[in-house]
GROMACS .gro file of C-alpha atoms in nm:
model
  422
    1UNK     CA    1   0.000   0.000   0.000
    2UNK     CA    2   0.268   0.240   0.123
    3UNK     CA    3   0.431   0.138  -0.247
    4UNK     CA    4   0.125   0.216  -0.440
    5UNK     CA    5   0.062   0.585  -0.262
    6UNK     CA    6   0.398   0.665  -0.349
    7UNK     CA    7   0.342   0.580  -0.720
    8UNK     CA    8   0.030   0.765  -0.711
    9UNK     CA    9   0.151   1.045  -0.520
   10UNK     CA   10   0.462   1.055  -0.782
   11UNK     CA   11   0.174   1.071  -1.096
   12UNK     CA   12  -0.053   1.364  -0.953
   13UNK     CA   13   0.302   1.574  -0.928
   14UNK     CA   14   0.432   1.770  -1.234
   15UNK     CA   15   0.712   1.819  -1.301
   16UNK     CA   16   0.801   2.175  -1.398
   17UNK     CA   17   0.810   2.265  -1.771
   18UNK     CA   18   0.956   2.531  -1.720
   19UNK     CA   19   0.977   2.915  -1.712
   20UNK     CA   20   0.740   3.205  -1.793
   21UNK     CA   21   0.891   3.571  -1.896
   22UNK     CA   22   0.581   3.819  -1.906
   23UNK     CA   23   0.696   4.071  -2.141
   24UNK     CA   24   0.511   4.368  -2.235
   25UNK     CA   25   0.550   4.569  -2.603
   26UNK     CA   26   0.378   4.837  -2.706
   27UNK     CA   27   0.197   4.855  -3.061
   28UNK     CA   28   0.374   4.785  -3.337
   29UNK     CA   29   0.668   4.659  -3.176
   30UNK     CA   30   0.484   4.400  -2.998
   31UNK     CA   31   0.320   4.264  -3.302
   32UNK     CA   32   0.659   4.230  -3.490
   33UNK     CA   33   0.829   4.139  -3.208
   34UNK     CA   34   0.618   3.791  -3.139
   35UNK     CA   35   0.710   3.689  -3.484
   36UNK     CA   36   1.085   3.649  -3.329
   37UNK     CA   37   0.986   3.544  -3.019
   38UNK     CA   38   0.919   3.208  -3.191
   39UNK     CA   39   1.280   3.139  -3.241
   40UNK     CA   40   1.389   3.251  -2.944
   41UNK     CA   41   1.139   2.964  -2.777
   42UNK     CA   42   1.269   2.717  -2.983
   43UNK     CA   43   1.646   2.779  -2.855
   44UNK     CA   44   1.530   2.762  -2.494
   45UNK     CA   45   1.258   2.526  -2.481
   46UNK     CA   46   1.247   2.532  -2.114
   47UNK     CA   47   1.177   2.930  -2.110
   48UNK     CA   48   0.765   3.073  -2.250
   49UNK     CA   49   0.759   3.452  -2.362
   50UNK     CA   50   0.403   3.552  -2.302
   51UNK     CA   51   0.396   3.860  -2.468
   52UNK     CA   52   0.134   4.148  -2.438
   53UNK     CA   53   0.057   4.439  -2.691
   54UNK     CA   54   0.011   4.778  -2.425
   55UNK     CA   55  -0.107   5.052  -2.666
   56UNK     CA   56   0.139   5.360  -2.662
   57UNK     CA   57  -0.175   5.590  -2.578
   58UNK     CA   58  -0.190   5.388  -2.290
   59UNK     CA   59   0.154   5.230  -2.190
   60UNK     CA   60   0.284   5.539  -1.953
   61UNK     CA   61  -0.057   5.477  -1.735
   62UNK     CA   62  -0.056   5.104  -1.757
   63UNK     CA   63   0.285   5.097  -1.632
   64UNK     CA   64   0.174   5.300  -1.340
   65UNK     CA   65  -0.026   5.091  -1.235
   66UNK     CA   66   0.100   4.813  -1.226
   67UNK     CA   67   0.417   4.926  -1.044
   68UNK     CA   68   0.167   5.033  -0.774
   69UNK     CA   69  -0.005   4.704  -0.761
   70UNK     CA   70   0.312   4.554  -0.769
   71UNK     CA   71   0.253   4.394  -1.095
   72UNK     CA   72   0.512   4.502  -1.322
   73UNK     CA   73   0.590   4.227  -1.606
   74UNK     CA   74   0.995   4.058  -1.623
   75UNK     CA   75   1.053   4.247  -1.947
   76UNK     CA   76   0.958   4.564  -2.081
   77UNK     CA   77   0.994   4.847  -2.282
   78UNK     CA   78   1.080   5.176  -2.181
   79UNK     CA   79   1.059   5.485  -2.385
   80UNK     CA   80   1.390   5.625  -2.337
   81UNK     CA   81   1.259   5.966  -2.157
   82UNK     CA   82   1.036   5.741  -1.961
   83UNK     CA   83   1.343   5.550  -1.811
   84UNK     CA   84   1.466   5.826  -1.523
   85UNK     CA   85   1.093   5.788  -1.426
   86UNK     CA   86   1.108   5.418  -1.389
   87UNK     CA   87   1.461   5.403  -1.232
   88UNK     CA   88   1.346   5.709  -0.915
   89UNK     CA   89   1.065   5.469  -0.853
   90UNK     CA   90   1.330   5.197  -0.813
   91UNK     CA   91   1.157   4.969  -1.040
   92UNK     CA   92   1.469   4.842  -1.249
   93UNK     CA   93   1.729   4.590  -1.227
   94UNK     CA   94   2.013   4.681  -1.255
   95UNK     CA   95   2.214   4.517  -1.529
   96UNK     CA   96   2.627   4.590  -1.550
   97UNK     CA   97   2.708   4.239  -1.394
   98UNK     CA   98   2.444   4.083  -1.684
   99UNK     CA   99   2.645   4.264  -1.946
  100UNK     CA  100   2.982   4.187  -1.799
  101UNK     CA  101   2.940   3.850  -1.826
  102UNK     CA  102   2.757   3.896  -2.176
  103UNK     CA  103   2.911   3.780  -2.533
  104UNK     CA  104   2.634   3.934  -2.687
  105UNK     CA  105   2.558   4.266  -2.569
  106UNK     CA  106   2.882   4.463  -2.598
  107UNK     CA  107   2.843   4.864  -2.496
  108UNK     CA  108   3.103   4.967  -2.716
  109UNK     CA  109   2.895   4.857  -3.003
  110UNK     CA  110   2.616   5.094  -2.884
  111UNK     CA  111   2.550   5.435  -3.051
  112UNK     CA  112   2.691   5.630  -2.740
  113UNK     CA  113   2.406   5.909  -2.690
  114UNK     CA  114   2.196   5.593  -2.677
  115UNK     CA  115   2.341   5.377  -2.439
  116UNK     CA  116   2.395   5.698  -2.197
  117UNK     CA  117   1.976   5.763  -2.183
  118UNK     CA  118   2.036   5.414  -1.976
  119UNK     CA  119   2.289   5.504  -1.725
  120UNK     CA  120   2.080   5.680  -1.385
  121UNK     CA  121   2.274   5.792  -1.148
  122UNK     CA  122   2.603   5.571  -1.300
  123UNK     CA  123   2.366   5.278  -1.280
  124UNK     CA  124   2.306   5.095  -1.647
  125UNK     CA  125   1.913   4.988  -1.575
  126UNK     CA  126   1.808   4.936  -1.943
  127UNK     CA  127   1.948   4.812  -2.322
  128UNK     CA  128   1.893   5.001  -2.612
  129UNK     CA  129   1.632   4.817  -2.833
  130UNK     CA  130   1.574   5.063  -3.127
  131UNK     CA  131   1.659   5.468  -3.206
  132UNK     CA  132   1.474   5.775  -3.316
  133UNK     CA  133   1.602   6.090  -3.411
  134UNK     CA  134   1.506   6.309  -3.568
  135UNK     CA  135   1.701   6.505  -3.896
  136UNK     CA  136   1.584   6.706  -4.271
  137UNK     CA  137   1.397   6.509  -4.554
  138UNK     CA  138   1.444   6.746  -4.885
  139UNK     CA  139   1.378   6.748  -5.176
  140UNK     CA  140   1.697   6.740  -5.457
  141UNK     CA  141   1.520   6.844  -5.734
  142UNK     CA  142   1.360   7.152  -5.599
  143UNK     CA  143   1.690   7.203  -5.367
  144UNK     CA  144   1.922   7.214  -5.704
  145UNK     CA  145   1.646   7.425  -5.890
  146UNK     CA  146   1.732   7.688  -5.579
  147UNK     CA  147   2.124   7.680  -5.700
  148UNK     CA  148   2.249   7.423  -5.438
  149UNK     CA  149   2.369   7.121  -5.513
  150UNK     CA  150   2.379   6.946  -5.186
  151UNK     CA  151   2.199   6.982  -4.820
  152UNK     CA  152   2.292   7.224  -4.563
  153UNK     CA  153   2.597   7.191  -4.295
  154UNK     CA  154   2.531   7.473  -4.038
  155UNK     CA  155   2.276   7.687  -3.970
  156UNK     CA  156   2.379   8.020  -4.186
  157UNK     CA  157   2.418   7.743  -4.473
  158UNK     CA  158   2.097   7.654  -4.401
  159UNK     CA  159   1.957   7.997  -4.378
  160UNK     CA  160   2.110   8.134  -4.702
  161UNK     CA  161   1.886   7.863  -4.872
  162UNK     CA  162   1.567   7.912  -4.707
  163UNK     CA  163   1.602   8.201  -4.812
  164UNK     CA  164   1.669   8.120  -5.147
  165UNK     CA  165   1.397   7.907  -5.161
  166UNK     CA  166   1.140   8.130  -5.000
  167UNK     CA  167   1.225   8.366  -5.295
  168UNK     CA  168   1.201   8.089  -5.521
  169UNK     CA  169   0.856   7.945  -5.393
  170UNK     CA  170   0.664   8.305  -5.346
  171UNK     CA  171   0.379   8.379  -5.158
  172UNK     CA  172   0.213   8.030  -5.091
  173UNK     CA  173   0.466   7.823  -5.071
  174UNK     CA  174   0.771   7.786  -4.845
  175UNK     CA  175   1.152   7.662  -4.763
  176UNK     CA  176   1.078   7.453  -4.468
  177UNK     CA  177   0.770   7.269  -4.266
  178UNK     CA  178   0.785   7.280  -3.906
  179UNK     CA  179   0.445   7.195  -3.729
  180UNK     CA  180   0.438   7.454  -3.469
  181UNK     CA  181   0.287   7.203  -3.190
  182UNK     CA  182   0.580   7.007  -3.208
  183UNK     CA  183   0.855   7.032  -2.972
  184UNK     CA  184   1.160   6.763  -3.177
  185UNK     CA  185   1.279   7.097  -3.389
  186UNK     CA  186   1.301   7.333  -3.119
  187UNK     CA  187   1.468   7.037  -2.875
  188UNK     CA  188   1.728   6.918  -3.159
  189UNK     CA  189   1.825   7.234  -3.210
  190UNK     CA  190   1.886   7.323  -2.833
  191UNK     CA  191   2.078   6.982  -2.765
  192UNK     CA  192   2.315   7.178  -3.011
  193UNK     CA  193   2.411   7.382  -2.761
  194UNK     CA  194   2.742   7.367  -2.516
  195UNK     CA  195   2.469   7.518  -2.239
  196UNK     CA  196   2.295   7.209  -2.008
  197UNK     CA  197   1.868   7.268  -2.024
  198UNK     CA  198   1.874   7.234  -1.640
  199UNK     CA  199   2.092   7.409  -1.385
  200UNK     CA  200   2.153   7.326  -1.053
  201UNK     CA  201   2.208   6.962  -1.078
  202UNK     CA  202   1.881   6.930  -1.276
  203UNK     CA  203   1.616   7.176  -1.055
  204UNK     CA  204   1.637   7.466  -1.198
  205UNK     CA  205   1.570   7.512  -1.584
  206UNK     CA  206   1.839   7.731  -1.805
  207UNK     CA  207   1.635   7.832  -2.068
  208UNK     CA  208   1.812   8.222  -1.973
  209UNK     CA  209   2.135   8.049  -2.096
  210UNK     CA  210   2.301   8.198  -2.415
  211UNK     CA  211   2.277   7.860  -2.596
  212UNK     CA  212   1.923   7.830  -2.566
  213UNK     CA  213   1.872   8.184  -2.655
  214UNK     CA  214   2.066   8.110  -2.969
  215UNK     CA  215   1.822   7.840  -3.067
  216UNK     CA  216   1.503   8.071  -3.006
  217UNK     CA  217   1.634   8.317  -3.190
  218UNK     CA  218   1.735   8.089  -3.495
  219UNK     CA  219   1.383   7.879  -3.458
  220UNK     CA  220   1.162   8.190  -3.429
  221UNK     CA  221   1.364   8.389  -3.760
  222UNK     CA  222   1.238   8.091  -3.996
  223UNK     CA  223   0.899   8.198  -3.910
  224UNK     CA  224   0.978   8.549  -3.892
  225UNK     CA  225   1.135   8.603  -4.244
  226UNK     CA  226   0.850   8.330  -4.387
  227UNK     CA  227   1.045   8.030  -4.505
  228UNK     CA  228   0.790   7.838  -4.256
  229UNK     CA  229   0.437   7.860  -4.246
  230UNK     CA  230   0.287   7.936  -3.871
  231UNK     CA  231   0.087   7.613  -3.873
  232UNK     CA  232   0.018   7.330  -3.640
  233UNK     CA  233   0.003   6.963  -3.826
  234UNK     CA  234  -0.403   6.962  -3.759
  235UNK     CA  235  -0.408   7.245  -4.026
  236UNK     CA  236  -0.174   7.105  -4.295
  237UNK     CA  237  -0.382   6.819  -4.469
  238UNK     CA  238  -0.095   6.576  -4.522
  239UNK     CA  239   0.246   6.634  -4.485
  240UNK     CA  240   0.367   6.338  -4.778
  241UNK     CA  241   0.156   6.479  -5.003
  242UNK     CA  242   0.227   6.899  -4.978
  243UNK     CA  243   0.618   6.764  -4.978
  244UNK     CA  244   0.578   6.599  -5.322
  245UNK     CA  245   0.331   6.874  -5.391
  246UNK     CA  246   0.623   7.130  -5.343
  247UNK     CA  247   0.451   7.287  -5.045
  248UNK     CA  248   0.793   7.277  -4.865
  249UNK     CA  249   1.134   7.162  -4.949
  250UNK     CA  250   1.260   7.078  -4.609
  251UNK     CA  251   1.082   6.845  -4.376
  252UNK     CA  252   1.212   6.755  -4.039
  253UNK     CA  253   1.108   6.398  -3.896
  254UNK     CA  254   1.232   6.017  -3.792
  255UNK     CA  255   1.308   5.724  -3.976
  256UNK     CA  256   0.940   5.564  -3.968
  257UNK     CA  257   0.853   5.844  -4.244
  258UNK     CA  258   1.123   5.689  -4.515
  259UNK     CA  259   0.845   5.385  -4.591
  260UNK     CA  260   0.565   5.653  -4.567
  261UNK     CA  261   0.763   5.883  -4.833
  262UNK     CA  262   0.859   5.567  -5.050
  263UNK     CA  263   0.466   5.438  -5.046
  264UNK     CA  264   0.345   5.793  -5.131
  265UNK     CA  265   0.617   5.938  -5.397
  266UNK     CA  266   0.488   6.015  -5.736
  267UNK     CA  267   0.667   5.806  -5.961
  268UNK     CA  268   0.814   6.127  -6.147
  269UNK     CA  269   0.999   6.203  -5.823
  270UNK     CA  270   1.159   5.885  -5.720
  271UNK     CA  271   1.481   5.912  -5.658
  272UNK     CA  272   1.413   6.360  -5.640
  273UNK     CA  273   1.414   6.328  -5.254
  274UNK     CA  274   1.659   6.256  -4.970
  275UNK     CA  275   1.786   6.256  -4.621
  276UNK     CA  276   2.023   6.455  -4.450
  277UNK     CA  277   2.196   6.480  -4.133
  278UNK     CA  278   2.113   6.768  -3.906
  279UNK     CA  279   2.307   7.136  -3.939
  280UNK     CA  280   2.489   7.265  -3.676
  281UNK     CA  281   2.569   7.645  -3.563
  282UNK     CA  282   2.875   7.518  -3.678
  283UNK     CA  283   2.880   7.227  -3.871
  284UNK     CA  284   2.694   6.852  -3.834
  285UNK     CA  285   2.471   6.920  -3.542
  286UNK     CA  286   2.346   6.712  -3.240
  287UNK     CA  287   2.019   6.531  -3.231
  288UNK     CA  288   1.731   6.339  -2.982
  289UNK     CA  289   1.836   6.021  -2.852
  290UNK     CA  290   1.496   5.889  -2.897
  291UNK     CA  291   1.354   5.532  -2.908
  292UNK     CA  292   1.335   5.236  -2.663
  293UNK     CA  293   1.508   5.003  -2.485
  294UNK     CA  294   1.462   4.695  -2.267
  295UNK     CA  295   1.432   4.662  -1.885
  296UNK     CA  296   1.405   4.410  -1.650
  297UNK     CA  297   1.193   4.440  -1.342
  298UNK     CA  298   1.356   4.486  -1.029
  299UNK     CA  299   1.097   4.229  -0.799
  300UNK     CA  300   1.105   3.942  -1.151
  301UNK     CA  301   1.163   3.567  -1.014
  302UNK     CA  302   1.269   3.507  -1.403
  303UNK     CA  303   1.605   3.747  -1.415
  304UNK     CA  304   1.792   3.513  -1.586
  305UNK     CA  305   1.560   3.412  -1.847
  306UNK     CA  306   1.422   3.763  -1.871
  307UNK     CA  307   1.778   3.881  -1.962
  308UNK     CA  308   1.828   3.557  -2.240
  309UNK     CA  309   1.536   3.736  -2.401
  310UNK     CA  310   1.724   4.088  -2.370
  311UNK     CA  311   1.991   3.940  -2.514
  312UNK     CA  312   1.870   3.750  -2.803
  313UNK     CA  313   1.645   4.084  -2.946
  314UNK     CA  314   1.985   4.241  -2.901
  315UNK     CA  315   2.178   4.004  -3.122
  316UNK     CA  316   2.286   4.258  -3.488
  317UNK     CA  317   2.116   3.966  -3.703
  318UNK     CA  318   1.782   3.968  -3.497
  319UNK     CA  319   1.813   4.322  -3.480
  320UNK     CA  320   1.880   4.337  -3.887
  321UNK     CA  321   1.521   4.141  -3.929
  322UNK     CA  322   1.315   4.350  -3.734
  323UNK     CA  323   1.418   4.677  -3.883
  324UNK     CA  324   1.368   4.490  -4.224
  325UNK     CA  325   0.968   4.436  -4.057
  326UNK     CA  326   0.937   4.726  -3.923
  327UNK     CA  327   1.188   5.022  -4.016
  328UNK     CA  328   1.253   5.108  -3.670
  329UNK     CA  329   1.658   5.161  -3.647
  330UNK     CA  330   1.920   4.951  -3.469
  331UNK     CA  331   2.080   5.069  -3.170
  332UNK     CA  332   2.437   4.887  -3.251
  333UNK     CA  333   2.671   5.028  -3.514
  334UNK     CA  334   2.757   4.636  -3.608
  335UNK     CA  335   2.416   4.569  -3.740
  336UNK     CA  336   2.472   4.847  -3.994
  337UNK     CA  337   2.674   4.675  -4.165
  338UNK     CA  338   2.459   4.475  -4.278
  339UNK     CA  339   2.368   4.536  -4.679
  340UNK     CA  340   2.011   4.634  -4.628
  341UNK     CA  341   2.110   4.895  -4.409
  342UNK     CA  342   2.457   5.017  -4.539
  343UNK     CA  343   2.345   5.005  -4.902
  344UNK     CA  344   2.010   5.233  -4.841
  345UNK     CA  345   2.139   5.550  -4.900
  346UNK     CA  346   1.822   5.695  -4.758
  347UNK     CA  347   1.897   5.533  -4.384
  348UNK     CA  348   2.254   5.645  -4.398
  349UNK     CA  349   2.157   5.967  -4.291
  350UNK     CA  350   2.058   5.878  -3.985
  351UNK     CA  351   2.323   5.600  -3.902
  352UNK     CA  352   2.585   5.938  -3.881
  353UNK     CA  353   2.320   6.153  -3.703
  354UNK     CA  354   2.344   5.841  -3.451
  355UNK     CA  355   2.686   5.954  -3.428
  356UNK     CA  356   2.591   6.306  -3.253
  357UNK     CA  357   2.254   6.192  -3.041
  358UNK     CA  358   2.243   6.330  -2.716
  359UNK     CA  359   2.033   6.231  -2.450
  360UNK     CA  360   1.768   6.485  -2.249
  361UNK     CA  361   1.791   6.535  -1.895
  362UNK     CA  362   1.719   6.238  -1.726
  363UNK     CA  363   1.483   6.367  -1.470
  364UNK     CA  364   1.126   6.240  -1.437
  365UNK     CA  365   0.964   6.521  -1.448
  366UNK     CA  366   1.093   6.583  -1.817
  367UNK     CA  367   0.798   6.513  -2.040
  368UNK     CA  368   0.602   6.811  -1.882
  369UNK     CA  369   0.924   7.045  -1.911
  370UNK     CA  370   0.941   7.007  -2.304
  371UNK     CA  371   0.573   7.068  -2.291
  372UNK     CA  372   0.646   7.411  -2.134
  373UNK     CA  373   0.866   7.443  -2.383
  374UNK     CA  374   0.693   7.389  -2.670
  375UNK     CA  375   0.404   7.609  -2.504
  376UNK     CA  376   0.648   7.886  -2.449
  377UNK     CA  377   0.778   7.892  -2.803
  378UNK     CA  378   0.444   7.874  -2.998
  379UNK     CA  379   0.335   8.144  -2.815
  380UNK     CA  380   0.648   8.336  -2.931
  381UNK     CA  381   0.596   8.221  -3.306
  382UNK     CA  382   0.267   8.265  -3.332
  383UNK     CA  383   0.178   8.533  -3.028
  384UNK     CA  384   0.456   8.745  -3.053
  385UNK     CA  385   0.551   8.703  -2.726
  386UNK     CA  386   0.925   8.877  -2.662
  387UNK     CA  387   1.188   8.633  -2.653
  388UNK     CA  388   1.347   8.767  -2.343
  389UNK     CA  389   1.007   8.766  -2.155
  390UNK     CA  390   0.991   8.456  -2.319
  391UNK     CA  391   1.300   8.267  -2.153
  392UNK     CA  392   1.226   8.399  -1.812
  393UNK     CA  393   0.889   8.297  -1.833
  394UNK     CA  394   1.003   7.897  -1.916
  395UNK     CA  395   1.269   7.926  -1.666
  396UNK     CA  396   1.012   8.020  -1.382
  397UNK     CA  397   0.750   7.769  -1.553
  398UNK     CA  398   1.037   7.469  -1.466
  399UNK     CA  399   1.125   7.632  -1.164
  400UNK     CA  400   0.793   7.503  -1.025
  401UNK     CA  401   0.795   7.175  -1.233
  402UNK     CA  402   1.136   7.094  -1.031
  403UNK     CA  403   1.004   7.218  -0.684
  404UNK     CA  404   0.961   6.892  -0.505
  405UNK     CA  405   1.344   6.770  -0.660
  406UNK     CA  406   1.482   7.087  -0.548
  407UNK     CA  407   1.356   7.014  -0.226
  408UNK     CA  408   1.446   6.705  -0.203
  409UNK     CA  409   1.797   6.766  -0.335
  410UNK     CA  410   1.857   7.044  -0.079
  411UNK     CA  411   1.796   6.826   0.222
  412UNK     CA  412   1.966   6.547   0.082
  413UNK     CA  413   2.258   6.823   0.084
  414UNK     CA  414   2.187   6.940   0.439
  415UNK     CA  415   2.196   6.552   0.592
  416UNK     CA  416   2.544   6.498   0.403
  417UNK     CA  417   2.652   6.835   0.554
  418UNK     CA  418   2.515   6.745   0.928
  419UNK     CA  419   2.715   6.403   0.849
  420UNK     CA  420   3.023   6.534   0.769
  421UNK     CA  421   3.017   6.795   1.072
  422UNK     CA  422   3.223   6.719   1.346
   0.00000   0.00000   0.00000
């Protein structure tokens, strides 16, 4: 009897098949993304990716909520602005002694604006999954039809011809589209500058600083002289069609528009259109470190199979395949060399404005700031509003935004101080 229990007992008990890595994508992404989590289950049969599609409308919320019901998935992605966020709440894992022991993700591979959005407080808590920046789409034909036979290099390049252009185009047409309720121009061009955005160890905002005084002034002029229309994108019907139209010759805006300009072009202007890296006040200028990356959370029972995953969507040949999906643009300069990507002369562009991303400040009260920001400088574009009122104005807007850190920061200073006293 005591025999047959124990051969019962030993049939009722699995054993475990094992591991499940909750990992949650958002949109797109997470569509593409399952089609390569197939492979990835059939190297480790013993590990199950349940993935789940959070809509981006919805993701910042979502993950809100589920770090205060303590229900935050292994895996996730992180919009890279939305990382400093994360990492305050002390949410992440951190992940230097995965990638030490890594022969897959290598940080010297990394696109060094983009790895840096990942380092809090000299703490790497994420991995770079794909980029967005932001640089000019033109067009050659009208461009060359202007007198110039290739893009601009700085900005008084780049003024000369817009103004050009302007002249060329008359009345109803103009040099440049920049959709006024946007903030990715204004922001490029001020991550240009030597001067920080924040003062003060990030709680105070600099917007008095020369640098960003210089990009207000060379934003606003565009307007100003009327080489861009004072628009917001709700009142321009479609931006693919008034670029082929000849509405505009420049066009600033990320990688996911080369498929949208390639499905749209008349077929008399293939090949009339290009790419270009961003100007500088003095040459090739900086750009947003935007995109993604991949994060592990900090309470996961599946670390070690969370970070397999990590490192098999990080892999240059996985990466390769879902930019040829998707069109979103590898973090790793290796995976560039691969021919669908080094032969497009159309994504090469971007692969050198790559070169010269720089991150935002990593604070997470930063998505409001570049609201005031972009509130600030619409009303100077299309209210008038004096650009000297207008810098003080931001500056004491972000003074309250940063408040509670500056608070926080200034007894964090007093308690070191009372430590240190004798």
């Amino acid at each position: 009897m005591l025999v047959a229990g124990s051969l019962l007992l030993s049939a009722c008990r699995k054993e475990p098949e094992g591991v499940t890595v909750r990992f949650w994508a958002m949109g797109r992404e997470a569509e593409v993304v399952t089609e390569l989590i197939r492979e990835f289950e059939a190297e480790n049969p013993g590990i199950h990716v349940d993935v789940q599609n959070i809509p981006w409308t919805a993701a910042h919320e979502k993950l809100l909520t589920a770090f205060a019901a303590d229900g935050l998935p292994d895996v996730f992605q992180l919009g890279n602005t939305w990382i400093p966020e994360f990492a305050e709440l002390d949410t992440l894992t951190p992940l230097a002694p995965f990638v030490a022991q890594s022969k897959v993700v290598d940080p010297a591979d990394y696109f060094q604006g983009i790895w840096d959005t990942n380092v809090i407080h000299d703490q790497l808590v994420g991995i770079p999954w794909y980029v967005d920046t932001r640089l000019l789409y033109y067009r050659k034909d009208l461009l060359d039809k202007a007198g110039f036979d290739h893009p601009p290099r700085t900005w008084d390049e780049w003024n000369t011809m817009m103004a050009a252009i302007k002249t060329m185009q008359g009345p109803d047409r103009y040099a440049i589209l920049m959709p006024i309720n946007e903030f990715e121009q204004q922001l490029s061009f001020a991550l240009q500058q030597p001067d920080p955005l924040l003062r003060d160890h990030d709680t105070r905002g600099n917007f008095r600083s020369p640098g960003f005084r210089r990009t207000l002034a060379f934003y606003e002029n565009m307007f100003a002289q009327g080489w861009a229309p004072r628009m917001s994108e709700t009142q321009i019907s479609n931006v693919w069609d008034e670029f082929f139209r000849g509405f505009n010759v420049f066009y600033l805006s990320g990688p996911w528009n080369i498929r949208e300009f390639k499905k749209l072009q008349p077929k008399e202007l293939e090949g009339q259109w290009g790419t270009a890296a961003l100007p500088g006040p003095e040459g090739p200028g900086a750009g947003i470190a935007g995109g993604t990356s991949l994060v592990i959370s900090r309470n996961s029972q599946q670390k070690e199979a969370s970070w397999k995953l990590i490192e098999f969507l990080s892999r240059p040949a996985i990466q390769e395949r879902f930019h040829s999906i998707i069109g979103d643009l590898p973090p790793r300069r290796s995976t560039w060399e691969f021919a669908s990507l080094a032969n497009d002369p159309l994504a090469q562009p971007f692969r050198d404005q790559l070169e010269r991303v720089r991150p935002t400040p990593k604070v997470l009260e930063w998505e409001r700031i570049v609201q005031e920001m972009r509130i600030v400088t619409e009303q100077v574009v299309r209210g008038g509003l004096d650009q000297d009122v207008a810098v003080n104005r931001l500056d004491e807007r972000v003074d309250k935004v940063l408040a509670k850190r500056r608070w926080m920061h200034e007894q964090r200073t007093q308690a070191e101080g009372a430590e240190v006293t004798p």
